[in-house]
Amino acid sequence: MQAAIMGYGTIGSGVAEVLEENREQIVKKVGEGIELKYILDIRDSIPEHNDILIHDFSLIENDPEIELVIETMGGIHPAYEYIMRLLEKGKHVVTSNKAVVDACGSKLIRTASEHQCNFYFEASVGGGIPVIRTIYHNYAGEKLTEITGILNGTTNYILTKMRESGAGFAETLREAQKLGYAEQDPSSDIDGFDTSRKTAILLSMASGNRCRHEDIYTEGIRDVSDIDIAYARKLSRNIRLLGSVQAVEEKYFAYVAPVLIARADPLYMVDGVFNGIRIVGNCLGTTMLYGMGAGKLPTASAVVSDIIAAARHKSHFQGIGWSEKMIEIEPMGSNAFRYLIRVEGMPDGMEQDIREYFLEDGSSWEPVLLDGRTDEFGIMTDVMFESDFHENRQEFEEKTGRRIFHFLRALG
Ligand SMILES: NC(=O)c1ccc[n+]([C@@H]2O[C@H](COP(=O)([O-])OP(=O)(O)OC[C@H]3O[C@@H](n4cnc5c(N)ncnc54)[C@H](OP(=O)(O)O)[C@@H]3O)[C@@H](O)[C@H]2O)c1
């Protein structure tokens, strides 16, 4: 099967490497080799592949021998236009590009179905973790009620390091940038947009309908401080940036936010650059996928799994994806959490007011004090709807004159 790669960067070069390294195995699985006929890139020279390097997309588009194209350029434009034109010609397309899948996935999936070819995007969520195909194939008979994941290795690395070293966010980010674990412009990762795009793709996969990442409440980790981490430690919890979707009686809930998770949660042990995705189904119960959510070879491996699927399903549309019908996501206020609140002053004399706004009858009164700090204390609230929490928080501050310096949502 003749193929082309568009974008020979980290992932594109990784795909070429995996195709070469695992050539025999791929031939055995597919019955034929995957031969790279073109590599499209901006740069003038790729020493190991100058013989097939091109700069003109139309060569790929108009070459009838090319049956499969791997898009690893990133970004929405011109990736979207290129993929669309290839699908319209009936060529299979495999991408690792979450931006284009999130923004234009439903149109591309429809076009693939109209032209009886395939558009695969396994590597767009969870890098080397096979979550898209797992949802599509393995959980096809399940009603999925929740998918919650640590979907961004950069933020997970920063939060893990903050806990290990006790250092603040800015210092840890600088260190991560020095080591190459965070981009020089880290906004897409640390402000949660990367996780939000992946969460939108997971919700679209699970619901079968389209969801926009702009409709998902998104909060990053910029405001997580070393003091928050110290409270997490005292509570035997970890703070993790979660992307979460839930389906309850035809209603969809979703958010991206840093959340305190308890030791009993399988996501608790997902440290460093690793990703974990907890999936709950009505008959399945809870399962978790774990692995490298990014990186050259793990991501390339997922792309190659799509290449093999394309070679195996050469002559028909396989149906992985979702429709163009939009789903509505319930407002953030209708999600329920426990909250760690950091209250100004010491806890003496505060029990009654805290109980009135944040604890149910019979809940125990367990203020959390940090060593050496006398200016604030922490309390874990009972489970509350987010809208009630904000209302109560405001009323509490007005009534008591005590500020709530910061809060963190908590699960479990
Ligand atoms: N890196 C990861 O761990 C990872 C994991 C999962 C998914 N992804 C996704 O995979 C995609 C690729 O990521 P990457 O890390 O491989 O990026 P990258 O290293 O920047 O590679 C992109 C390559 O595409 C080339 N390119 C950009 N625009 C082009 C155009 N219009 N025509 C031809 N070539 C073009 C770039 O050339 P120049 O360098 O000259 O601009 C570069 O060689 C992104 O969508 C990313 O989100 C990455």
Short mmCIF file of C-alpha atoms and ligand atoms in Angstrom, two decimals:
data_model
loop_
_atom_site.label_atom_id
_atom_site.label_comp_id
_atom_site.label_asym_id
_atom_site.label_seq_id
_atom_site.Cartn_x
_atom_site.Cartn_y
_atom_site.Cartn_z
CA MET A 1 0.00 0.00 0.00
CA GLN A 2 1.46 3.36 -1.02
CA ALA A 3 1.33 6.07 1.61
CA ALA A 4 2.40 9.64 2.29
CA ILE A 5 3.25 11.52 5.46
CA MET A 6 2.31 15.21 5.74
CA GLY A 7 4.47 16.89 8.43
CA TYR A 8 7.78 15.24 9.29
CA GLY A 9 8.23 16.54 12.83
CA THR A 10 8.29 14.61 16.10
CA ILE A 11 5.35 12.33 15.31
CA GLY A 12 5.74 12.14 11.52
CA SER A 13 9.37 11.03 11.83
CA GLY A 14 8.32 8.61 14.60
CA VAL A 15 5.76 7.04 12.25
CA ALA A 16 8.43 6.54 9.56
CA GLU A 17 10.66 4.97 12.22
CA VAL A 18 7.97 2.57 13.51
CA LEU A 19 7.00 1.55 9.94
CA GLU A 20 10.64 0.70 9.27
CA GLU A 21 11.40 -0.91 12.65
CA ASN A 22 8.25 -3.12 12.64
CA ARG A 23 8.11 -3.68 8.87
CA GLU A 24 8.01 -7.50 9.03
CA GLN A 25 5.37 -7.57 11.71
CA ILE A 26 3.20 -5.10 9.74
CA VAL A 27 3.49 -7.17 6.54
CA LYS A 28 2.39 -10.25 8.52
CA LYS A 29 -0.61 -8.43 9.98
CA VAL A 30 -1.72 -6.65 6.81
CA GLY A 31 -0.56 -8.99 4.08
CA GLU A 32 1.42 -6.24 2.34
CA GLY A 33 3.98 -3.56 3.20
CA ILE A 34 3.23 0.13 3.81
CA GLU A 35 5.50 1.97 1.38
CA LEU A 36 6.21 5.66 1.91
CA LYS A 37 6.08 7.35 -1.48
CA TYR A 38 6.08 11.00 -0.33
CA ILE A 39 6.90 13.08 2.70
CA LEU A 40 5.41 16.58 2.58
CA ASP A 41 7.10 19.16 4.79
CA ILE A 42 8.00 22.83 4.84
CA ARG A 43 11.70 22.35 5.34
CA ASP A 44 14.12 22.17 2.41
CA SER A 45 15.92 19.02 3.41
CA ILE A 46 15.33 15.84 5.40
CA PRO A 47 18.70 14.11 4.90
CA GLU A 48 17.39 10.56 5.42
CA HIS A 49 14.40 11.08 3.07
CA ASN A 50 15.37 13.74 0.51
CA ASP A 51 14.47 11.33 -2.31
CA ILE A 52 10.77 11.43 -1.33
CA LEU A 53 10.54 14.94 0.20
CA ILE A 54 8.02 17.17 -1.57
CA HIS A 55 6.54 20.63 -0.96
CA ASP A 56 3.50 20.44 -3.22
CA PHE A 57 0.39 18.88 -1.69
CA SER A 58 -1.27 18.33 -5.07
CA LEU A 59 1.28 15.59 -5.87
CA ILE A 60 -0.23 13.50 -3.06
CA GLU A 61 -3.79 14.52 -3.85
CA ASN A 62 -3.53 13.65 -7.52
CA ASP A 63 -1.48 10.48 -7.32
CA PRO A 64 -3.88 7.53 -7.81
CA GLU A 65 -1.31 5.15 -6.27
CA ILE A 66 -1.55 6.88 -2.90
CA GLU A 67 -4.25 5.12 -0.89
CA LEU A 68 -3.33 6.32 2.59
CA VAL A 69 -2.11 9.64 4.01
CA ILE A 70 -0.78 10.30 7.49
CA GLU A 71 -1.36 13.87 8.70
CA THR A 72 1.06 14.90 11.45
CA MET A 73 1.47 18.61 10.67
CA GLY A 74 -0.74 19.83 13.50
CA GLY A 75 -3.02 22.89 13.61
CA ILE A 76 -6.36 23.35 11.87
CA HIS A 77 -5.27 25.03 8.63
CA PRO A 78 -4.23 23.78 6.13
CA ALA A 79 -4.58 20.34 7.78
CA TYR A 80 -8.40 20.46 7.51
CA GLU A 81 -8.44 21.47 3.84
CA TYR A 82 -5.83 18.84 2.94
CA ILE A 83 -7.61 16.03 4.80
CA MET A 84 -10.96 17.01 3.28
CA ARG A 85 -9.56 16.96 -0.25
CA LEU A 86 -7.94 13.57 0.33
CA LEU A 87 -11.13 12.02 1.73
CA GLU A 88 -13.10 13.42 -1.21
CA LYS A 89 -10.72 11.46 -3.44
CA GLY A 90 -11.45 8.31 -1.42
CA LYS A 91 -8.01 8.16 0.23
CA HIS A 92 -7.79 6.96 3.84
CA VAL A 93 -6.43 9.53 6.29
CA VAL A 94 -4.84 8.93 9.69
CA THR A 95 -4.11 11.87 11.99
CA SER A 96 -2.60 12.60 15.41
CA ASN A 97 -3.96 16.15 15.30
CA LYS A 98 -6.49 16.76 18.12
CA ALA A 99 -7.07 20.37 17.04
CA VAL A 100 -8.43 19.35 13.64
CA VAL A 101 -10.39 16.38 15.06
CA ASP A 102 -12.02 18.57 17.71
CA ALA A 103 -12.81 21.48 15.39
CA CYS A 104 -13.74 19.63 12.17
CA GLY A 105 -14.06 15.92 13.10
CA SER A 106 -17.74 15.48 12.32
CA LYS A 107 -17.43 16.98 8.81
CA LEU A 108 -14.39 14.83 8.08
CA ILE A 109 -16.09 11.68 9.40
CA ARG A 110 -19.16 12.38 7.23
CA THR A 111 -16.98 12.94 4.16
CA ALA A 112 -15.14 9.65 4.82
CA SER A 113 -18.48 7.84 5.03
CA GLU A 114 -19.70 9.45 1.79
CA HIS A 115 -16.56 8.33 -0.04
CA GLN A 116 -16.29 4.90 1.62
CA CYS A 117 -12.84 5.52 3.03
CA ASN A 118 -11.64 5.94 6.62
CA PHE A 119 -10.61 8.83 8.83
CA TYR A 120 -8.78 7.54 11.91
CA PHE A 121 -7.54 9.61 14.86
CA GLU A 122 -6.49 7.20 17.64
CA ALA A 123 -3.37 9.23 18.54
CA SER A 124 -5.33 12.48 19.01
CA VAL A 125 -6.28 11.49 22.58
CA GLY A 126 -4.00 9.74 25.06
CA GLY A 127 -1.02 9.35 22.66
CA GLY A 128 -0.08 5.67 22.85
CA ILE A 129 -3.15 4.69 24.91
CA PRO A 130 -5.75 2.98 22.67
CA VAL A 131 -8.80 4.82 24.02
CA ILE A 132 -10.68 5.70 20.82
CA ARG A 133 -10.76 2.15 19.52
CA THR A 134 -11.53 0.79 23.00
CA ILE A 135 -14.62 3.00 23.23
CA TYR A 136 -15.67 2.16 19.66
CA HIS A 137 -15.07 -1.61 19.67
CA ASN A 138 -14.69 -2.99 23.16
CA TYR A 139 -17.35 -0.88 24.85
CA ALA A 140 -19.76 -0.84 21.91
CA GLY A 141 -22.34 -2.70 23.98
CA GLU A 142 -21.95 -0.55 27.09
CA LYS A 143 -23.80 2.52 28.22
CA LEU A 144 -20.80 4.62 29.21
CA THR A 145 -21.71 6.74 32.22
CA GLU A 146 -18.37 8.40 32.88
CA ILE A 147 -14.94 8.96 31.34
CA THR A 148 -12.46 10.83 33.50
CA GLY A 149 -8.84 11.20 32.53
CA ILE A 150 -5.47 12.68 33.19
CA LEU A 151 -4.96 13.60 29.54
CA ASN A 152 -2.01 15.97 29.54
CA GLY A 153 1.49 14.79 30.45
CA THR A 154 2.96 18.30 30.87
CA THR A 155 0.54 19.38 33.60
CA ASN A 156 0.75 15.99 35.28
CA TYR A 157 4.53 16.24 35.33
CA ILE A 158 4.34 19.74 36.87
CA LEU A 159 1.82 18.69 39.56
CA THR A 160 3.86 15.57 40.38
CA LYS A 161 7.08 17.59 40.69
CA MET A 162 5.39 20.24 42.85
CA ARG A 163 4.35 17.52 45.26
CA GLU A 164 7.79 15.87 45.28
CA SER A 165 9.80 19.08 45.73
CA GLY A 166 7.39 21.39 47.56
CA ALA A 167 8.28 24.10 45.01
CA GLY A 168 5.78 26.61 43.62
CA PHE A 169 4.07 26.51 40.22
CA ALA A 170 6.20 29.13 38.39
CA GLU A 171 9.49 27.57 39.48
CA THR A 172 8.35 24.06 38.55
CA LEU A 173 7.11 25.24 35.15
CA ARG A 174 10.48 26.88 34.41
CA GLU A 175 12.24 23.64 35.36
CA ALA A 176 9.87 21.60 33.12
CA GLN A 177 10.58 23.99 30.22
CA LYS A 178 14.33 23.59 30.74
CA LEU A 179 13.98 19.81 30.62
CA GLY A 180 11.78 19.91 27.51
CA TYR A 181 8.63 18.65 29.29
CA ALA A 182 6.81 21.94 28.72
CA GLU A 183 6.65 24.20 25.63
CA GLN A 184 8.15 27.70 25.71
CA ASP A 185 4.56 28.91 25.24
CA PRO A 186 2.89 26.50 27.69
CA SER A 187 -0.61 28.03 27.64
CA SER A 188 -2.36 25.26 25.69
CA ASP A 189 -1.23 22.72 28.30
CA ILE A 190 -1.35 24.63 31.59
CA ASP A 191 -4.54 26.57 30.86
CA GLY A 192 -6.33 23.30 30.13
CA PHE A 193 -7.16 23.77 26.42
CA ASP A 194 -5.26 20.66 25.30
CA THR A 195 -7.17 18.60 27.89
CA SER A 196 -10.41 20.30 26.89
CA ARG A 197 -9.99 19.34 23.20
CA LYS A 198 -9.28 15.73 24.16
CA THR A 199 -12.25 15.71 26.56
CA ALA A 200 -14.50 16.97 23.75
CA ILE A 201 -13.28 14.16 21.47
CA LEU A 202 -13.96 11.57 24.21
CA LEU A 203 -17.46 12.94 24.81
CA SER A 204 -18.18 12.91 21.07
CA MET A 205 -16.95 9.30 20.83
CA ALA A 206 -18.96 8.20 23.87
CA SER A 207 -22.19 10.00 22.93
CA GLY A 208 -22.02 9.45 19.16
CA ASN A 209 -22.81 13.15 18.66
CA ARG A 210 -20.73 16.27 18.29
CA CYS A 211 -19.42 18.31 21.17
CA ARG A 212 -17.34 21.50 21.03
CA HIS A 213 -14.47 22.01 23.44
CA GLU A 214 -15.53 25.65 23.77
CA ASP A 215 -18.70 24.40 25.53
CA ILE A 216 -16.71 22.59 28.23
CA TYR A 217 -15.92 24.52 31.42
CA THR A 218 -12.11 24.71 31.42
CA GLU A 219 -9.76 25.73 34.18
CA GLY A 220 -6.01 25.09 34.10
CA ILE A 221 -3.38 24.68 36.81
CA ARG A 222 -1.87 28.20 36.96
CA ASP A 223 -3.59 28.89 40.30
CA VAL A 224 -2.49 25.67 41.99
CA SER A 225 0.05 26.76 44.61
CA ASP A 226 2.56 25.02 46.86
CA ILE A 227 0.09 25.71 49.73
CA ASP A 228 -2.65 23.77 47.89
CA ILE A 229 -0.18 20.93 47.40
CA ALA A 230 0.65 20.99 51.14
CA TYR A 231 -3.07 20.61 51.96
CA ALA A 232 -3.34 17.75 49.44
CA ARG A 233 -0.44 16.02 51.16
CA LYS A 234 -2.07 16.43 54.60
CA LEU A 235 -5.27 14.94 53.21
CA SER A 236 -3.41 12.02 51.54
CA ARG A 237 -4.67 13.18 48.17
CA ASN A 238 -3.12 14.19 44.85
CA ILE A 239 -4.08 17.20 42.76
CA ARG A 240 -4.53 16.26 39.10
CA LEU A 241 -5.81 18.13 36.05
CA LEU A 242 -8.84 16.08 35.03
CA GLY A 243 -10.94 16.08 31.90
CA SER A 244 -14.25 14.49 32.77
CA VAL A 245 -17.53 13.67 31.06
CA GLN A 246 -20.60 12.07 32.53
CA ALA A 247 -23.87 10.91 31.01
CA VAL A 248 -26.87 10.83 33.32
CA GLU A 249 -30.33 10.15 31.89
CA GLU A 250 -29.65 11.71 28.47
CA LYS A 251 -27.92 14.70 30.06
CA TYR A 252 -24.21 15.38 29.57
CA PHE A 253 -21.89 16.92 32.11
CA ALA A 254 -18.27 17.83 31.43
CA TYR A 255 -15.43 19.86 32.90
CA VAL A 256 -11.69 20.34 32.87
CA ALA A 257 -10.20 21.42 36.21
CA PRO A 258 -7.57 20.57 38.81
CA VAL A 259 -9.17 18.20 41.28
CA LEU A 260 -8.10 16.59 44.56
CA ILE A 261 -8.31 12.84 44.13
CA ALA A 262 -8.30 10.25 46.88
CA ARG A 263 -5.91 7.30 47.20
CA ALA A 264 -8.71 4.85 46.36
CA ASP A 265 -9.18 6.43 42.92
CA PRO A 266 -7.20 4.49 40.27
CA LEU A 267 -6.08 7.85 38.82
CA TYR A 268 -4.24 8.65 42.08
CA MET A 269 -1.17 6.66 41.03
CA VAL A 270 -0.81 8.26 37.59
CA ASP A 271 2.38 10.27 38.05
CA GLY A 272 4.76 12.29 35.89
CA VAL A 273 4.22 12.41 32.14
CA PHE A 274 1.91 9.40 32.17
CA ASN A 275 -1.79 9.56 31.33
CA GLY A 276 -4.66 7.54 32.80
CA ILE A 277 -8.25 7.28 31.64
CA ARG A 278 -10.93 5.83 33.92
CA ILE A 279 -13.99 4.58 32.06
CA VAL A 280 -17.24 3.57 33.75
CA GLY A 281 -19.93 1.55 31.98
CA ASN A 282 -23.33 0.41 33.22
CA CYS A 283 -22.41 -3.31 33.05
CA LEU A 284 -18.64 -3.03 32.80
CA GLY A 285 -18.13 -1.17 36.08
CA THR A 286 -14.84 0.74 36.23
CA THR A 287 -11.75 0.14 34.09
CA MET A 288 -8.65 2.22 33.60
CA LEU A 289 -6.30 2.67 30.66
CA TYR A 290 -2.79 3.80 31.53
CA GLY A 291 0.30 4.68 29.52
CA MET A 292 2.34 7.29 27.68
CA GLY A 293 -0.03 10.02 26.55
CA ALA A 294 2.53 11.71 24.29
CA GLY A 295 6.07 11.34 22.96
CA LYS A 296 7.48 10.38 19.59
CA LEU A 297 7.32 6.57 19.55
CA PRO A 298 4.27 5.91 21.79
CA THR A 299 2.19 8.36 19.72
CA ALA A 300 3.64 7.03 16.46
CA SER A 301 2.71 3.53 17.59
CA ALA A 302 -0.95 4.61 17.88
CA VAL A 303 -0.75 6.20 14.43
CA VAL A 304 0.63 2.94 13.03
CA SER A 305 -2.27 1.01 14.62
CA ASP A 306 -4.56 3.28 12.57
CA ILE A 307 -2.48 2.66 9.45
CA ILE A 308 -2.95 -1.08 9.92
CA ALA A 309 -6.70 -0.59 10.44
CA ALA A 310 -6.84 1.44 7.21
CA ALA A 311 -5.01 -1.30 5.32
CA ARG A 312 -7.39 -3.93 6.72
CA HIS A 313 -10.52 -1.91 5.91
CA LYS A 314 -9.41 -0.68 2.52
CA SER A 315 -12.72 -0.88 0.75
CA HIS A 316 -15.28 0.43 3.22
CA PHE A 317 -15.97 3.08 5.84
CA GLN A 318 -15.55 1.53 9.25
CA GLY A 319 -17.74 3.98 11.12
CA ILE A 320 -15.48 5.19 13.92
CA GLY A 321 -16.66 8.63 14.97
CA TRP A 322 -19.82 10.64 15.58
CA SER A 323 -22.65 12.48 13.85
CA GLU A 324 -22.90 16.21 13.18
CA LYS A 325 -25.74 16.63 15.69
CA MET A 326 -24.59 18.86 18.55
CA ILE A 327 -25.06 17.77 22.11
CA GLU A 328 -25.78 20.19 24.89
CA ILE A 329 -23.55 20.17 27.93
CA GLU A 330 -25.14 21.05 31.26
CA PRO A 331 -23.77 24.20 32.95
CA MET A 332 -20.78 23.80 35.30
CA GLY A 333 -23.04 24.73 38.23
CA SER A 334 -24.88 21.43 37.90
CA ASN A 335 -21.75 19.34 38.57
CA ALA A 336 -21.33 18.16 42.15
CA PHE A 337 -18.04 17.91 44.10
CA ARG A 338 -16.65 18.10 47.57
CA TYR A 339 -14.45 21.19 48.01
CA LEU A 340 -11.35 21.93 50.00
CA ILE A 341 -11.83 25.51 51.19
CA ARG A 342 -8.93 27.52 52.59
CA VAL A 343 -10.43 29.83 55.19
CA GLU A 344 -8.78 32.96 56.59
CA GLY A 345 -7.75 32.77 60.27
CA MET A 346 -7.83 29.88 62.72
CA PRO A 347 -10.73 27.43 63.13
CA ASP A 348 -11.63 28.29 66.76
CA GLY A 349 -15.22 29.49 66.98
CA MET A 350 -15.90 28.77 63.27
CA GLU A 351 -17.56 25.35 63.49
CA GLN A 352 -21.15 26.56 63.50
CA ASP A 353 -20.76 28.89 60.51
CA ILE A 354 -18.85 26.29 58.49
CA ARG A 355 -21.51 23.70 59.28
CA GLU A 356 -24.29 26.07 58.23
CA TYR A 357 -22.85 26.59 54.74
CA PHE A 358 -20.67 23.60 53.94
CA LEU A 359 -21.36 20.51 56.08
CA GLU A 360 -24.37 18.26 56.44
CA ASP A 361 -25.80 17.26 59.82
CA GLY A 362 -23.71 14.51 61.35
CA SER A 363 -20.55 15.25 59.32
CA SER A 364 -17.41 15.37 61.37
CA TRP A 365 -15.59 18.64 62.05
CA GLU A 366 -12.02 18.11 60.90
CA PRO A 367 -10.13 21.34 60.22
CA VAL A 368 -6.80 20.87 58.46
CA LEU A 369 -3.87 22.91 59.77
CA LEU A 370 -0.57 23.33 57.93
CA ASP A 371 2.61 23.26 59.99
CA GLY A 372 3.73 26.78 60.86
CA ARG A 373 0.70 28.56 59.34
CA THR A 374 -1.62 30.50 61.60
CA ASP A 375 -3.26 32.68 58.96
CA GLU A 376 -5.54 30.03 57.44
CA PHE A 377 -7.02 26.56 57.84
CA GLY A 378 -8.64 24.08 55.48
CA ILE A 379 -11.96 22.20 55.55
CA MET A 380 -13.29 19.55 53.20
CA THR A 381 -16.95 20.28 52.53
CA ASP A 382 -19.60 17.66 51.91
CA VAL A 383 -20.74 17.02 48.32
CA MET A 384 -22.50 20.08 46.89
CA PHE A 385 -23.62 21.32 43.50
CA GLU A 386 -21.10 23.83 42.15
CA SER A 387 -23.78 26.55 41.90
CA ASP A 388 -24.76 26.06 45.59
CA PHE A 389 -21.11 26.09 46.59
CA HIS A 390 -20.48 29.51 45.01
CA GLU A 391 -23.65 30.94 46.57
CA ASN A 392 -22.78 29.57 50.00
CA ARG A 393 -19.20 30.70 49.71
CA GLN A 394 -20.30 34.27 49.07
CA GLU A 395 -22.86 34.24 51.91
CA PHE A 396 -20.29 32.72 54.28
CA GLU A 397 -17.76 35.47 53.50
CA GLU A 398 -20.38 38.20 53.92
CA LYS A 399 -21.69 36.82 57.21
CA THR A 400 -18.40 35.96 58.90
CA GLY A 401 -16.09 38.57 57.37
CA ARG A 402 -13.63 35.71 56.81
CA ARG A 403 -12.23 35.29 53.29
CA ILE A 404 -11.97 31.96 51.53
CA PHE A 405 -8.52 32.35 49.99
CA HIS A 406 -8.82 29.52 47.54
CA PHE A 407 -10.79 26.35 46.90
CA LEU A 408 -10.15 23.07 45.12
CA ARG A 409 -12.72 20.61 43.90
CA ALA A 410 -12.39 17.07 45.25
CA LEU A 411 -13.66 13.63 44.22
CA GLY A 412 -14.27 10.84 46.70
N1 LIG B 1 4.44 15.50 20.16
C1 LIG B 1 3.62 14.69 20.78
O1 LIG B 1 3.99 14.01 21.77
C2 LIG B 1 2.20 14.52 20.30
C3 LIG B 1 1.37 13.58 20.92
C4 LIG B 1 0.07 13.39 20.46
C5 LIG B 1 -0.40 14.15 19.40
N2 LIG B 1 0.43 15.07 18.83
C6 LIG B 1 -0.11 15.86 17.71
O2 LIG B 1 0.54 15.48 16.51
C7 LIG B 1 0.66 16.60 15.62
C8 LIG B 1 2.12 16.78 15.25
O3 LIG B 1 2.85 17.06 16.43
P1 LIG B 1 4.45 17.10 16.45
O4 LIG B 1 4.83 17.16 17.87
O5 LIG B 1 5.00 16.05 15.58
O6 LIG B 1 4.69 18.56 15.77
P2 LIG B 1 6.02 19.06 15.08
O7 LIG B 1 7.21 18.39 15.64
O8 LIG B 1 5.96 20.56 15.10
O9 LIG B 1 5.86 18.55 13.56
C9 LIG B 1 5.02 19.14 12.61
C10 LIG B 1 5.75 19.07 11.28
O10 LIG B 1 4.85 19.46 10.25
C11 LIG B 1 5.50 20.45 9.44
N3 LIG B 1 4.45 21.33 8.90
C12 LIG B 1 3.71 22.25 9.55
N4 LIG B 1 2.86 22.84 8.71
C13 LIG B 1 3.06 22.28 7.49
C14 LIG B 1 2.50 22.48 6.20
N5 LIG B 1 1.56 23.40 5.98
N6 LIG B 1 2.96 21.73 5.18
C15 LIG B 1 3.94 20.83 5.38
N7 LIG B 1 4.52 20.60 6.57
C16 LIG B 1 4.08 21.31 7.61
C17 LIG B 1 6.42 21.17 10.40
O11 LIG B 1 7.42 21.87 9.72
P3 LIG B 1 8.17 23.08 10.49
O12 LIG B 1 8.83 22.48 11.68
O13 LIG B 1 9.16 23.56 9.49
O14 LIG B 1 7.12 24.07 10.86
C18 LIG B 1 6.97 20.00 11.21
O15 LIG B 1 8.02 19.36 10.55
C19 LIG B 1 0.05 17.78 16.38
O16 LIG B 1 -1.29 17.92 15.98
C20 LIG B 1 0.13 17.36 17.83
O17 LIG B 1 -0.90 17.94 18.62
C21 LIG B 1 1.71 15.26 19.24
#
